[in-house]
PDB file of C-alpha atoms in Angstrom:
ATOM      1  CA  UNK A   1     104.463 128.732 116.431  1.00 85.00           C
ATOM      2  CA  UNK A   2     105.236 127.725 112.859  1.00 84.00           C
ATOM      3  CA  UNK A   3     107.237 124.652 113.953  1.00 90.00           C
ATOM      4  CA  UNK A   4     104.334 123.507 116.135  1.00 87.00           C
ATOM      5  CA  UNK A   5     101.821 124.051 113.577  1.00 83.00           C
ATOM      6  CA  UNK A   6     104.040 122.061 111.010  1.00 85.00           C
ATOM      7  CA  UNK A   7     104.271 119.241 113.402  1.00 90.00           C
ATOM      8  CA  UNK A   8     100.581 118.949 114.440  1.00 85.00           C
ATOM      9  CA  UNK A   9      99.091 119.398 110.905  1.00 87.00           C
ATOM     10  CA  UNK A  10     101.513 116.602 109.375  1.00 90.00           C
ATOM     11  CA  UNK A  11      99.429 113.606 109.217  1.00 92.00           C
ATOM     12  CA  UNK A  12     102.406 111.158 109.220  1.00 94.00           C
ATOM     13  CA  UNK A  13     102.970 112.507 112.902  1.00 94.00           C
ATOM     14  CA  UNK A  14      99.705 111.607 114.244  1.00 93.00           C
ATOM     15  CA  UNK A  15     100.562 108.052 115.548  1.00 94.00           C
ATOM     16  CA  UNK A  16     103.187 109.932 117.558  1.00 93.00           C
ATOM     17  CA  UNK A  17     101.051 112.276 119.583  1.00 89.00           C
ATOM     18  CA  UNK A  18      97.690 110.291 119.272  1.00 90.00           C
ATOM     19  CA  UNK A  19      98.291 106.547 120.724  1.00 91.00           C
ATOM     20  CA  UNK A  20      95.084 105.277 119.382  1.00 95.00           C
ATOM     21  CA  UNK A  21      96.164 105.708 115.900  1.00 96.00           C
ATOM     22  CA  UNK A  22      98.034 102.668 114.585  1.00 95.00           C
ATOM     23  CA  UNK A  23      98.341 103.530 110.888  1.00 96.00           C
ATOM     24  CA  UNK A  24      98.078 106.513 108.395  1.00 97.00           C
ATOM     25  CA  UNK A  25      97.752 106.058 104.672  1.00 97.00           C
ATOM     26  CA  UNK A  26      97.641 108.897 102.217  1.00 97.00           C
ATOM     27  CA  UNK A  27      94.650 108.678  99.963  1.00 97.00           C
ATOM     28  CA  UNK A  28      95.568 111.634  97.912  1.00 97.00           C
ATOM     29  CA  UNK A  29      99.204 112.852  96.823  1.00 96.00           C
ATOM     30  CA  UNK A  30     101.373 114.808  99.300  1.00 90.00           C
ATOM     31  CA  UNK A  31     101.627 117.386 100.419  1.00 86.00           C
ATOM     32  CA  UNK A  32      98.378 117.984 102.434  1.00 87.00           C
ATOM     33  CA  UNK A  33      96.179 120.804 101.206  1.00 90.00           C
ATOM     34  CA  UNK A  34      92.432 121.601 100.995  1.00 94.00           C
ATOM     35  CA  UNK A  35      90.759 118.273  99.682  1.00 96.00           C
ATOM     36  CA  UNK A  36      93.444 116.084 100.654  1.00 96.00           C
ATOM     37  CA  UNK A  37      92.167 112.656 102.295  1.00 97.00           C
ATOM     38  CA  UNK A  38      94.121 110.641 104.792  1.00 97.00           C
ATOM     39  CA  UNK A  39      92.916 107.149 106.255  1.00 97.00           C
ATOM     40  CA  UNK A  40      93.608 106.221 109.713  1.00 96.00           C
ATOM     41  CA  UNK A  41      93.365 102.925 111.496  1.00 97.00           C
ATOM     42  CA  UNK A  42      92.902 103.154 115.359  1.00 96.00           C
ATOM     43  CA  UNK A  43      92.319 100.736 118.185  1.00 95.00           C
ATOM     44  CA  UNK A  44      89.697 101.983 120.649  1.00 92.00           C
ATOM     45  CA  UNK A  45      87.985  99.864 123.613  1.00 94.00           C
ATOM     46  CA  UNK A  46      89.578  96.638 121.833  1.00 94.00           C
ATOM     47  CA  UNK A  47      88.054  97.435 118.605  1.00 95.00           C
ATOM     48  CA  UNK A  48      89.542  98.389 115.277  1.00 96.00           C
ATOM     49  CA  UNK A  49      88.301 101.620 113.608  1.00 95.00           C
ATOM     50  CA  UNK A  50      89.054 102.410 110.102  1.00 97.00           C
ATOM     51  CA  UNK A  51      88.168 106.032 108.749  1.00 95.00           C
ATOM     52  CA  UNK A  52      89.084 108.557 106.255  1.00 97.00           C
ATOM     53  CA  UNK A  53      89.645 112.329 106.935  1.00 96.00           C
ATOM     54  CA  UNK A  54      89.338 115.140 104.423  1.00 97.00           C
ATOM     55  CA  UNK A  55      90.942 118.338 104.980  1.00 96.00           C
ATOM     56  CA  UNK A  56      88.234 121.091 104.445  1.00 97.00           C
ATOM     57  CA  UNK A  57      90.263 124.143 105.708  1.00 95.00           C
ATOM     58  CA  UNK A  58      93.947 125.040 106.226  1.00 88.00           C
ATOM     59  CA  UNK A  59      95.317 128.304 106.761  1.00 85.00           C
ATOM     60  CA  UNK A  60      98.411 129.530 109.115  1.00 78.00           C
ATOM     61  CA  UNK A  61      95.739 129.881 112.020  1.00 82.00           C
ATOM     62  CA  UNK A  62      92.994 127.178 111.423  1.00 88.00           C
ATOM     63  CA  UNK A  63      93.168 123.482 110.301  1.00 90.00           C
ATOM     64  CA  UNK A  64      89.879 121.648 109.965  1.00 94.00           C
ATOM     65  CA  UNK A  65      89.208 118.049 108.931  1.00 94.00           C
ATOM     66  CA  UNK A  66      85.999 116.046 108.543  1.00 95.00           C
ATOM     67  CA  UNK A  67      85.201 112.361 108.435  1.00 93.00           C
ATOM     68  CA  UNK A  68      84.823 111.520 104.844  1.00 91.00           C
ATOM     69  CA  UNK A  69      84.418 107.685 105.382  1.00 88.00           C
ATOM     70  CA  UNK A  70      83.783 105.528 108.367  1.00 85.00           C
ATOM     71  CA  UNK A  71      82.054 105.339 111.910  1.00 77.00           C
TER      72      UNK A  71
END
C-alpha cells in the first residue's frame, strides 16, 4: 500500500498514468507537502489546458488537491 501511495502522489509520475498531462512543473520546492503547488499542462479535445494544483491535505490515507489557477 505504501508503495502505491508513494507512486500515485508523486507529481512527477502524473504523465505516466494520466495520458492527457504533457508536462509537470513544480511551483514550490520539493518534496510535496501541504501547500505545495504544481503546474500541469494537458491536451484535451485538441486544446491545451494549463492549470496549477495546490495540495490541501496529505495524510497516509488521504490526498487532496484543488485547482489554484486555471480553467
